[in-house]
Amino acid sequence: MSIANSEIQSLTASQFERPQKFAEFCNNGGSPLGGLINGQTVAGTMNATFETIDPGSHQTLATVCEMGAAEVDAAVRGAQNAYLNADGTGWRNQPVEEKIATVMKFVELCERDRDILLACEIFDGGKVSELAEGDFGQIRACAEYFSEVARRIPMGDGDSLEVGPGVHGFSYREPWGVVAGIIPWNYPIVLTSWFIFPALLAGNCVLIKPAEDTPLSALYMGKLAEEAGFPPGVINVLPGRGELTGQFIAEHPGVRFISFTGSPGIGQHILRTCDRHGTRMKREMGGNGSAIVLADADPIAVARKIGRYTNQHFGQTCCTIHRVFVDRKIADDFIDAQRDFFQTLKIGYQADQGTQLGAVINSTQQDRILSAQQQTSLRGGSPLLSGGVAEVEGRSGYYLKPALFKTEPEIDCNPSEVFHAFATICPVNDAEQALTLANQSPYGLGASVWTQDIEQGVAISKRFRDGTCQVNCHNQIAYGLPYGGQGISGGPGAGVNCEETFTDYTQVKAVYVSQYDA
Ligand code: NAD
């Protein structure tokens, strides 16, 4: 078999030194970093702090104040006031061009402080520079896309309809008011951007609850938001643990809408909590992505490409490939090539030149992944690479080796999301069998089919039970197309990054008007 493209590498680190300004931000003059509430930096009434660490070295980066019920309540009240003041002014009623101007000023400030935000992603998030730089580009791309959508989608009165003699009605679209974004640790800048820009440009005021493992980028973005001129209360940042700060947000009836990104279990829990007081919620959750490789594909080139996607952010990417179904005719070559790809990944510190597989985010994740590797064997998967702990000289991070298993159609050894460079490869008889197996998963975030026959590929891709269906590519995201999940991976609605995302941050009422004939 020919190797169509021998240059396919995993995302790779360039050497990245800590900028002095990042160290100064983290040090904060010797005080813990506070939350941002109604334009004020606050330490919080709980007097509780937590440390955020570099997962590749276990070094403490910063001490952060944890926000409690009082701070959540103050943030909600501040946001309500900023949304609509007693005199009828407020963020809601600012003309869209003024909102866009403030948003774009904020984007420019992010670009001015690019190195600090990159340092947040690389050191707090444990990410390699190549990926962090790509993530950083999402700030502008997302802001520009939703600015254009905000100009196009009319708020306020819709078309009028005669509904009876002397009675007419019309729809009325308005923002929710106070909305909260609950963000996971794996893509802090991207997911904060995907939340705040559509929410703000639709006229809402926001509460950002960053993940406790990666609070730094949202806290820094909060500082920049103030400098950009967002009025106090429009953007609030509430660091803290999920079961505490996050739970207080979910329980607060003043939050009208929650945008959650994270694991299905937590998403379901928050939904049950906020539904009790009528707060709406959209959920973007985990996946266990599949790839189908047809007999006409080049097994070696495709194995390497799939390996790259599987290892995006060391496999800690929600939509990526962890289940491969490959035609038996090419399975041996595919397996050899994928094992080679994973074996040659350079394990190391995420800010050292050449690293392709860095540490996972925390000890809980490390234990979960190790346990999943063992469970896959116990469920009948045959180890091609059995994983386990990796050592990186001079570093004491949460390092793990990649794991790869061969399985068979009747063996269900990979039922849940394993957030690492981990995959099972199952030889199949044909595309129908592959599709049946791929669609058996309760998740439904991302899937792809790999073939020279584009027409057949498109036909198969449309039959995936996933929000993002791809042919000869994976982990694709474009503004203007929905990115969301089916099954336990997400819903309701289309997902993020499309027009429907913008309207998710609005509500529509009907207004009926009758002549006064009493
Ligand atoms: P997680 O569900 O543990 O936490 C996500 C957020 O929820 C965090 O901010 C956490 O503090 C908060 N939280 C936890 N308990 C809470 C509670 N009781 N009330 C309110 N908030 C609470 O997820 P994670 O481990 O941070 O992130 C990884 C998960 O996110 C994976 O499943 C991944 O696939 C998923 N993810 C999905 C997408 C997507 O777009 N579909 C994107 C990125 C990550």
Coordinates of C-alpha atoms and ligand atoms in Angstrom, one line a residue:
M1 CA 0.0 0.0 0.0
S2 CA 1.2 3.5 -0.8
I3 CA 1.5 6.1 1.9
A4 CA -0.5 9.0 0.4
N5 CA 0.8 11.5 2.9
S6 CA 3.7 10.7 5.1
E7 CA 3.8 14.2 6.7
I8 CA 0.7 13.7 8.9
Q9 CA 1.9 14.5 12.5
S10 CA 0.1 15.0 15.7
L11 CA -0.3 18.6 17.0
T12 CA 3.1 19.6 18.2
A13 CA 4.5 22.0 20.8
S14 CA 6.9 24.8 20.1
Q15 CA 9.0 25.9 23.0
F16 CA 7.0 28.4 25.0
E17 CA 8.4 30.5 27.8
R18 CA 6.2 32.0 30.4
P19 CA 5.7 35.7 29.7
Q20 CA 6.5 38.0 32.6
K21 CA 3.0 39.6 32.4
F22 CA 1.5 36.1 32.8
A23 CA 3.5 35.6 36.0
E24 CA 2.4 39.0 37.2
F25 CA -1.2 38.3 36.5
C26 CA -1.1 35.0 38.3
N27 CA 0.8 36.5 41.3
N28 CA -1.7 39.4 41.5
G29 CA 0.5 41.3 43.9
G30 CA 0.5 38.4 46.3
S31 CA -3.3 38.2 46.7
P32 CA -5.6 35.5 45.4
L33 CA -7.3 36.2 42.1
G34 CA -10.8 37.3 42.8
G35 CA -14.1 36.9 40.8
L36 CA -15.5 39.7 38.7
I37 CA -18.9 40.7 39.9
N38 CA -20.8 43.8 38.8
G39 CA -17.6 45.5 37.8
Q40 CA -15.8 44.7 41.1
T41 CA -13.0 42.2 41.8
V42 CA -14.2 40.3 44.8
A43 CA -12.6 37.8 47.2
G44 CA -16.0 36.3 48.2
T45 CA -17.7 35.9 51.5
M46 CA -16.8 32.2 51.9
N47 CA -13.1 33.1 52.4
A48 CA -12.3 30.0 50.4
T49 CA -9.6 29.7 47.8
F50 CA -8.2 27.0 45.5
E51 CA -5.0 26.5 43.6
T52 CA -4.8 26.1 39.9
I53 CA -1.9 24.1 38.7
D54 CA 0.2 23.3 35.6
P55 CA -0.8 19.7 34.9
G56 CA 2.6 19.0 33.2
S57 CA 4.7 20.0 36.3
H58 CA 2.3 20.1 39.3
Q59 CA 3.5 23.7 39.9
T60 CA 0.9 26.0 41.4
L61 CA 0.2 28.8 38.9
A62 CA -2.2 30.9 41.0
T63 CA -4.5 31.0 44.0
V64 CA -8.1 31.8 43.1
C65 CA -11.0 32.9 45.3
E66 CA -14.1 30.7 45.2
M67 CA -17.4 32.3 44.7
G68 CA -20.3 31.3 46.9
A69 CA -24.1 31.8 47.0
A70 CA -23.8 35.4 48.0
E71 CA -21.5 36.2 45.1
V72 CA -23.8 34.3 42.6
D73 CA -26.7 36.3 43.9
A74 CA -24.8 39.6 43.7
A75 CA -23.7 38.7 40.1
V76 CA -27.3 38.0 39.1
R77 CA -28.5 41.2 40.6
G78 CA -25.7 43.2 39.0
A79 CA -26.4 41.6 35.7
Q80 CA -30.2 42.2 35.9
N81 CA -29.5 45.9 36.6
A82 CA -26.9 46.1 33.8
Y83 CA -29.4 44.4 31.4
L84 CA -32.2 47.0 32.0
N85 CA -31.8 49.9 34.4
A86 CA -34.8 51.5 36.0
D87 CA -34.6 54.3 33.5
G88 CA -35.0 51.9 30.6
T89 CA -31.4 52.1 29.5
G90 CA -29.0 49.1 29.7
W91 CA -27.1 46.6 27.7
R92 CA -30.3 45.2 26.3
N93 CA -31.3 48.4 24.7
Q94 CA -27.9 49.5 23.3
P95 CA -28.0 49.6 19.5
V96 CA -26.5 46.5 18.0
E97 CA -23.6 48.5 16.4
E98 CA -22.6 49.8 19.8
K99 CA -22.6 46.3 21.2
I100 CA -20.5 45.1 18.3
A101 CA -18.0 48.0 18.8
T102 CA -17.5 47.0 22.4
V103 CA -17.2 43.3 21.5
M104 CA -14.6 44.1 18.8
K105 CA -12.7 46.4 21.2
F106 CA -12.5 43.4 23.5
V107 CA -11.2 41.2 20.7
E108 CA -8.5 43.7 19.9
L109 CA -7.4 43.7 23.6
C110 CA -7.3 39.9 23.5
E111 CA -5.0 40.2 20.5
R112 CA -2.9 42.8 22.2
D113 CA -2.4 40.3 25.1
R114 CA -2.2 37.2 23.0
D115 CA 0.9 35.8 24.8
I116 CA -0.8 36.0 28.2
L117 CA -3.9 34.2 26.9
L118 CA -1.8 31.7 25.1
A119 CA 0.1 31.1 28.4
C120 CA -3.2 30.5 30.2
E121 CA -4.1 27.8 27.7
I122 CA -0.6 26.3 27.6
F123 CA 0.2 26.3 31.3
D124 CA -3.2 26.2 33.0
G125 CA -4.8 24.0 30.4
G126 CA -1.8 21.8 29.6
K127 CA -2.0 22.4 25.8
V128 CA 0.6 22.4 23.1
S129 CA 1.2 25.7 21.4
E130 CA 0.0 24.6 17.9
L131 CA -3.4 23.9 19.3
A132 CA -3.5 26.9 21.7
E133 CA -2.7 29.2 18.8
G134 CA -5.6 27.7 16.8
D135 CA -7.9 28.1 19.7
F136 CA -6.8 31.7 20.1
G137 CA -7.9 32.5 16.6
Q138 CA -11.5 31.5 17.5
I139 CA -11.9 34.7 19.6
R140 CA -12.0 36.9 16.5
A141 CA -13.6 34.4 14.2
C142 CA -16.5 33.8 16.7
A143 CA -17.0 37.5 17.5
E144 CA -17.1 38.5 13.8
Y145 CA -19.5 35.7 12.9
F146 CA -22.0 36.6 15.6
S147 CA -21.7 40.3 14.9
E148 CA -22.8 39.6 11.4
V149 CA -25.7 37.4 12.7
A150 CA -26.7 40.1 15.2
R151 CA -27.0 42.6 12.4
R152 CA -29.2 40.2 10.4
I153 CA -31.6 38.7 12.9
P154 CA -34.3 41.2 13.9
M155 CA -35.1 41.6 17.6
G156 CA -38.3 43.1 18.8
D157 CA -41.6 43.1 16.8
G158 CA -42.1 40.5 14.1
D159 CA -44.6 40.8 11.2
S160 CA -48.2 41.6 12.2
L161 CA -51.0 39.1 11.6
E162 CA -54.7 39.8 11.5
V163 CA -56.2 37.2 13.8
G164 CA -59.9 38.3 13.9
P165 CA -62.1 41.3 13.6
G166 CA -60.3 44.2 15.1
V167 CA -57.5 42.0 16.5
H168 CA -54.0 41.6 15.3
G169 CA -51.0 39.8 16.7
F170 CA -47.3 39.8 16.3
S171 CA -44.3 38.0 17.7
Y172 CA -41.8 39.7 19.9
R173 CA -38.2 38.6 20.2
E174 CA -36.1 39.6 23.2
P175 CA -33.0 38.5 25.1
W176 CA -33.4 36.2 28.1
G177 CA -31.8 38.8 30.4
V178 CA -29.3 37.0 32.6
V179 CA -27.7 33.9 31.1
A180 CA -24.9 31.7 32.5
G181 CA -22.2 29.8 30.7
I182 CA -20.8 26.8 32.6
I183 CA -17.5 25.9 30.9
P184 CA -15.3 22.7 31.0
W185 CA -11.5 22.7 31.3
N186 CA -10.5 21.4 27.9
Y187 CA -11.0 24.4 25.6
P188 CA -11.4 27.4 27.9
I189 CA -10.8 30.3 25.4
V190 CA -12.8 28.6 22.6
L191 CA -15.8 27.7 24.8
T192 CA -15.8 31.0 26.7
S193 CA -15.9 32.8 23.3
W194 CA -18.6 30.5 21.9
F195 CA -20.7 31.4 24.9
I196 CA -20.2 35.1 25.4
F197 CA -20.3 36.4 21.9
P198 CA -23.8 35.1 20.8
A199 CA -25.2 35.7 24.3
L200 CA -23.9 39.3 24.6
L201 CA -24.7 40.3 21.0
A202 CA -28.3 39.0 21.5
G203 CA -28.5 41.5 24.4
N204 CA -28.0 39.4 27.4
C205 CA -25.7 40.0 30.4
V206 CA -23.6 37.0 31.3
L207 CA -22.2 34.9 34.2
I208 CA -19.2 32.9 33.2
K209 CA -18.4 29.9 35.4
P210 CA -15.0 28.6 34.3
A211 CA -13.9 25.1 35.2
E212 CA -12.0 24.9 38.5
D213 CA -9.0 23.3 36.6
T214 CA -8.6 26.2 34.1
P215 CA -10.0 29.4 35.5
L216 CA -7.2 31.7 34.3
S217 CA -8.2 32.6 30.8
A218 CA -11.8 33.5 31.8
L219 CA -10.4 35.6 34.7
Y220 CA -8.0 37.4 32.3
M221 CA -10.8 37.9 29.7
G222 CA -12.9 39.4 32.5
K223 CA -10.1 42.0 33.1
L224 CA -10.0 42.8 29.4
A225 CA -13.8 43.1 29.3
E226 CA -13.7 45.9 31.8
E227 CA -10.9 47.6 29.8
A228 CA -13.0 47.2 26.6
G229 CA -15.7 49.3 28.2
F230 CA -18.4 46.7 28.9
P231 CA -20.6 48.4 31.6
P232 CA -20.3 46.9 35.1
G233 CA -22.5 43.8 35.5
V234 CA -22.6 42.9 31.7
I235 CA -19.8 40.3 32.2
N236 CA -19.3 38.5 35.5
V237 CA -16.8 35.8 36.1
L238 CA -17.4 33.3 38.9
P239 CA -14.6 30.9 39.6
G240 CA -15.2 27.9 41.9
R241 CA -16.0 24.3 42.1
G242 CA -18.9 22.9 40.1
E243 CA -20.7 21.3 43.0
L244 CA -20.6 24.7 44.8
T245 CA -20.4 27.7 42.6
G246 CA -21.9 25.9 39.6
Q247 CA -24.6 24.5 41.7
F248 CA -25.5 27.9 43.2
I249 CA -25.8 29.2 39.6
A250 CA -28.1 26.3 38.6
E251 CA -30.3 26.9 41.7
H252 CA -30.7 30.7 41.1
P253 CA -34.1 31.5 39.6
G254 CA -32.7 34.9 38.4
V255 CA -30.6 33.1 35.8
R256 CA -33.0 32.7 32.9
F257 CA -30.9 30.5 30.6
I258 CA -27.9 28.3 31.1
S259 CA -25.4 27.3 28.4
F260 CA -23.6 24.2 29.6
T261 CA -20.6 22.5 28.1
G262 CA -19.3 19.4 29.8
S263 CA -20.0 15.8 30.6
P264 CA -23.4 14.3 30.1
G265 CA -23.9 13.3 33.8
I266 CA -23.3 16.8 35.0
G267 CA -25.4 18.3 32.2
Q268 CA -28.3 16.0 33.2
H269 CA -27.9 17.0 36.8
I270 CA -28.0 20.7 36.1
L271 CA -30.9 20.3 33.8
R272 CA -32.9 18.6 36.6
T273 CA -31.9 21.4 39.0
C274 CA -32.6 24.4 36.9
D275 CA -35.8 23.0 35.4
R276 CA -37.4 23.1 38.9
H277 CA -37.6 26.9 38.6
G278 CA -38.1 27.2 34.8
T279 CA -34.6 28.1 33.8
R280 CA -33.9 26.9 30.2
M281 CA -30.7 25.1 29.3
K282 CA -28.8 24.2 26.3
R283 CA -26.2 21.4 26.6
E284 CA -23.1 20.6 24.6
M285 CA -21.7 17.4 26.1
G286 CA -19.2 14.5 25.7
G287 CA -18.9 12.1 22.8
N288 CA -17.3 8.8 21.9
G289 CA -16.7 9.5 18.2
S290 CA -16.5 6.9 15.5
A291 CA -14.8 6.5 12.2
I292 CA -15.6 4.0 9.5
V293 CA -12.8 3.2 7.1
L294 CA -14.0 1.5 3.8
A295 CA -12.0 -1.0 1.8
D296 CA -11.0 1.5 -0.9
A297 CA -9.2 3.8 1.6
D298 CA -5.5 3.8 1.9
P299 CA -5.1 2.1 5.3
I300 CA -1.8 3.6 6.2
A301 CA -2.5 7.2 5.3
V302 CA -5.9 7.1 6.9
A303 CA -4.6 5.4 10.0
R304 CA -2.2 8.3 10.5
K305 CA -4.8 10.9 9.9
I306 CA -7.2 9.3 12.3
G307 CA -4.4 9.0 14.8
R308 CA -3.9 12.8 14.6
Y309 CA -7.5 13.5 15.3
T310 CA -7.7 11.0 18.1
N311 CA -4.7 12.7 19.7
Q312 CA -6.0 16.3 19.4
H313 CA -5.3 17.8 22.8
F314 CA -4.1 14.3 23.8
G315 CA -7.5 12.9 23.1
Q316 CA -9.2 15.4 25.4
T317 CA -11.4 16.7 22.6
C318 CA -15.1 16.0 22.9
C319 CA -15.9 15.1 19.3
T320 CA -12.8 13.2 18.3
I321 CA -12.4 9.6 17.2
H322 CA -12.2 6.8 19.9
R323 CA -14.0 4.0 18.0
V324 CA -12.7 2.9 14.6
F325 CA -14.6 0.4 12.3
V326 CA -12.3 -0.7 9.5
D327 CA -13.1 -3.1 6.6
R328 CA -11.5 -6.5 7.3
K329 CA -9.7 -6.4 3.9
I330 CA -7.4 -3.6 5.0
A331 CA -7.6 -4.0 8.8
D332 CA -4.1 -5.5 9.4
D333 CA -2.4 -2.7 7.5
F334 CA -4.5 -0.1 9.3
I335 CA -3.8 -1.5 12.7
D336 CA -0.1 -1.6 12.1
A337 CA 0.0 1.9 10.9
Q338 CA -2.2 3.3 13.7
R339 CA -0.1 1.5 16.3
D340 CA 3.1 3.0 14.8
F341 CA 1.5 6.4 14.9
F342 CA 0.6 6.3 18.5
Q343 CA 3.9 4.6 19.5
T344 CA 6.0 7.4 17.9
L345 CA 4.1 10.3 19.7
K346 CA 6.5 12.3 21.7
I347 CA 5.4 12.3 25.3
G348 CA 6.6 15.4 27.2
Y349 CA 6.0 18.7 28.9
Q350 CA 3.4 20.7 26.9
A351 CA 5.7 23.8 26.6
D352 CA 8.8 21.9 25.4
Q353 CA 9.7 21.8 21.8
G354 CA 8.3 18.8 20.0
T355 CA 5.9 17.5 22.6
Q356 CA 2.9 15.8 21.0
L357 CA 1.4 14.0 24.0
G358 CA 1.4 16.0 27.3
A359 CA -0.1 15.4 30.7
V360 CA -3.8 15.0 31.4
I361 CA -5.5 17.7 33.4
N362 CA -5.7 16.2 36.9
S363 CA -5.3 13.1 39.0
T364 CA -9.0 12.2 38.8
Q365 CA -8.7 12.1 35.0
Q366 CA -5.5 10.1 35.2
D367 CA -7.2 7.5 37.5
R368 CA -10.3 7.4 35.3
I369 CA -8.2 6.8 32.1
L370 CA -6.1 4.1 33.7
S371 CA -9.2 2.4 35.0
A372 CA -10.8 2.6 31.5
Q373 CA -7.7 1.1 29.9
Q374 CA -8.0 -1.9 32.3
Q375 CA -11.8 -2.2 31.8
T376 CA -11.3 -2.3 28.0
S377 CA -9.1 -5.4 28.4
L378 CA -11.5 -7.0 30.9
R379 CA -14.4 -6.4 28.5
G380 CA -12.6 -8.4 25.8
G381 CA -10.5 -5.8 24.0
S382 CA -7.0 -7.1 22.9
P383 CA -4.3 -4.5 23.7
L384 CA -2.2 -3.3 20.8
L385 CA -0.8 -0.6 23.1
S386 CA -1.8 -1.1 26.7
G387 CA -1.3 2.4 28.0
G388 CA -0.3 2.9 31.6
V389 CA 1.6 5.7 33.4
A390 CA 4.4 7.5 31.5
E391 CA 7.5 9.1 33.0
V392 CA 8.8 12.5 31.8
E393 CA 12.3 13.2 33.0
G394 CA 12.4 16.2 35.3
R395 CA 8.6 16.7 35.4
S396 CA 6.0 15.4 37.8
G397 CA 2.9 15.8 35.7
Y398 CA -0.1 13.5 35.0
Y399 CA 1.5 11.7 32.1
L400 CA 0.1 8.6 30.4
K401 CA 1.0 6.4 27.5
P402 CA -1.5 6.1 24.6
A403 CA -3.7 3.0 24.5
L404 CA -5.0 1.1 21.5
F405 CA -7.2 -2.0 21.4
K406 CA -8.4 -4.4 18.8
T407 CA -11.9 -5.6 19.2
E408 CA -14.6 -7.6 17.4
P409 CA -18.2 -6.6 16.5
E410 CA -19.8 -8.7 19.2
I411 CA -17.6 -7.2 21.9
D412 CA -18.7 -3.9 23.5
C413 CA -15.5 -2.9 25.2
N414 CA -15.6 0.9 24.7
P415 CA -18.9 2.1 25.9
S416 CA -18.0 5.4 27.5
E417 CA -16.0 8.5 26.6
V418 CA -12.3 7.9 27.6
F419 CA -10.7 11.3 27.4
H420 CA -7.2 10.4 26.1
A421 CA -5.1 9.1 23.2
F422 CA -7.2 6.0 23.3
A423 CA -9.1 4.1 20.6
T424 CA -10.6 0.7 19.8
I425 CA -10.3 -0.7 16.3
C426 CA -12.9 -3.2 15.1
P427 CA -12.6 -5.0 11.8
V428 CA -16.0 -5.2 10.1
N429 CA -17.4 -7.1 7.0
D430 CA -18.9 -4.0 5.3
A431 CA -20.2 -0.5 5.7
E432 CA -23.6 -1.6 6.9
Q433 CA -22.2 -3.5 9.9
A434 CA -19.9 -0.5 10.7
L435 CA -22.8 1.9 10.6
T436 CA -24.9 -0.3 12.9
L437 CA -22.1 -0.6 15.4
A438 CA -21.2 3.1 15.2
N439 CA -24.8 4.1 15.9
Q440 CA -25.2 1.8 18.9
S441 CA -23.5 4.3 21.1
P442 CA -25.7 6.5 23.3
Y443 CA -23.4 9.4 22.4
G444 CA -23.8 11.3 19.1
L445 CA -21.3 14.1 18.7
G446 CA -18.9 13.4 15.8
A447 CA -18.5 10.6 13.2
S448 CA -16.6 10.2 9.9
V449 CA -16.3 7.9 7.0
W450 CA -13.1 7.5 5.0
T451 CA -13.3 6.4 1.4
Q452 CA -12.3 7.4 -2.2
D453 CA -16.0 7.2 -3.2
I454 CA -17.3 10.6 -2.1
E455 CA -20.8 9.9 -3.1
Q456 CA -21.0 6.8 -1.0
G457 CA -19.2 8.6 1.8
V458 CA -21.8 11.4 1.9
A459 CA -24.7 8.8 1.8
I460 CA -23.2 7.0 4.7
S461 CA -22.3 10.1 6.7
K462 CA -26.0 11.2 6.6
R463 CA -26.9 8.0 8.3
F464 CA -24.7 8.6 11.4
R465 CA -26.7 9.4 14.6
D466 CA -24.4 12.3 15.3
G467 CA -24.5 16.1 15.2
T468 CA -21.3 16.4 13.0
C469 CA -21.0 13.9 10.2
Q470 CA -17.8 14.0 8.0
V471 CA -16.3 12.4 5.0
N472 CA -12.5 12.0 4.9
C473 CA -12.0 14.5 7.7
H474 CA -12.9 14.8 11.4
N475 CA -13.0 17.4 14.2
Q476 CA -14.4 19.9 11.7
I477 CA -16.0 23.1 12.9
A478 CA -17.1 26.1 10.8
Y479 CA -19.1 29.2 11.7
G480 CA -22.4 29.1 10.0
L481 CA -22.8 25.3 10.5
P482 CA -24.2 23.8 13.7
Y483 CA -21.9 22.0 16.1
G484 CA -24.0 20.1 18.5
G485 CA -24.8 16.6 19.8
Q486 CA -27.5 14.0 19.4
G487 CA -28.3 11.3 22.0
I488 CA -26.7 12.1 25.3
S489 CA -24.1 14.4 23.7
G490 CA -26.3 17.4 23.6
G491 CA -29.5 19.3 22.9
P492 CA -31.9 20.7 22.6
G493 CA -31.4 22.7 19.4
A494 CA -28.8 22.6 16.7
G495 CA -25.8 23.4 18.9
V496 CA -23.3 26.2 18.7
N497 CA -21.8 28.4 16.0
C498 CA -24.9 28.9 13.8
E499 CA -27.8 31.2 13.5
E500 CA -29.9 29.0 15.8
T501 CA -27.3 29.5 18.5
F502 CA -28.0 33.2 18.4
T503 CA -31.7 32.7 18.7
D504 CA -31.2 30.2 21.5
Y505 CA -30.1 33.3 23.5
T506 CA -33.4 35.0 22.8
Q507 CA -37.0 34.2 23.6
V508 CA -40.1 34.8 21.5
K509 CA -43.5 35.9 22.8
A510 CA -46.8 36.5 21.1
V511 CA -48.5 39.9 21.5
Y512 CA -52.2 40.2 20.7
V513 CA -53.9 43.6 20.4
S514 CA -57.6 44.2 20.2
Q515 CA -59.5 47.4 19.6
Y516 CA -60.9 48.8 22.8
D517 CA -64.6 48.4 22.5
A518 CA -65.8 48.0 26.1
Ligands
NAD1 P1 -17.7 18.4 33.8 O1 -19.1 18.1 33.4 O2 -17.1 17.7 34.9 O3 -17.7 20.0 34.2 C1 -18.1 21.0 33.3 C2 -18.4 22.3 34.1 O4 -19.5 22.0 35.0 C3 -17.3 22.7 35.0 O5 -17.2 24.2 35.0 C4 -17.7 22.2 36.4 O6 -17.2 23.0 37.5 C5 -19.2 22.4 36.3 N1 -20.0 21.6 37.2 C6 -19.7 20.4 37.8 N2 -20.7 20.1 38.7 C7 -21.6 21.0 38.6 C8 -22.9 21.2 39.3 N3 -23.3 20.3 40.2 N4 -23.6 22.3 39.0 C9 -23.2 23.2 38.1 N5 -22.0 23.1 37.5 C10 -21.2 22.0 37.7 O7 -16.8 18.4 32.5 P2 -15.3 18.5 32.4 O8 -14.6 17.3 32.9 O9 -14.9 19.9 32.9 O10 -15.1 18.6 30.8 C11 -15.0 17.5 30.0 C12 -16.3 17.1 29.4 O11 -16.8 18.2 28.6 C13 -16.2 15.9 28.4 O12 -17.3 15.1 28.6 C14 -16.2 16.6 27.0 O13 -16.5 15.7 26.0 C15 -17.2 17.7 27.3 N6 -17.0 18.7 26.3 C16 -18.0 18.9 25.3 C17 -17.9 19.8 24.3 C18 -19.0 20.0 23.3 O14 -18.9 21.0 22.6 N7 -19.9 19.1 23.1 C19 -16.8 20.7 24.3 C20 -15.8 20.5 25.3 C21 -15.9 19.5 26.3

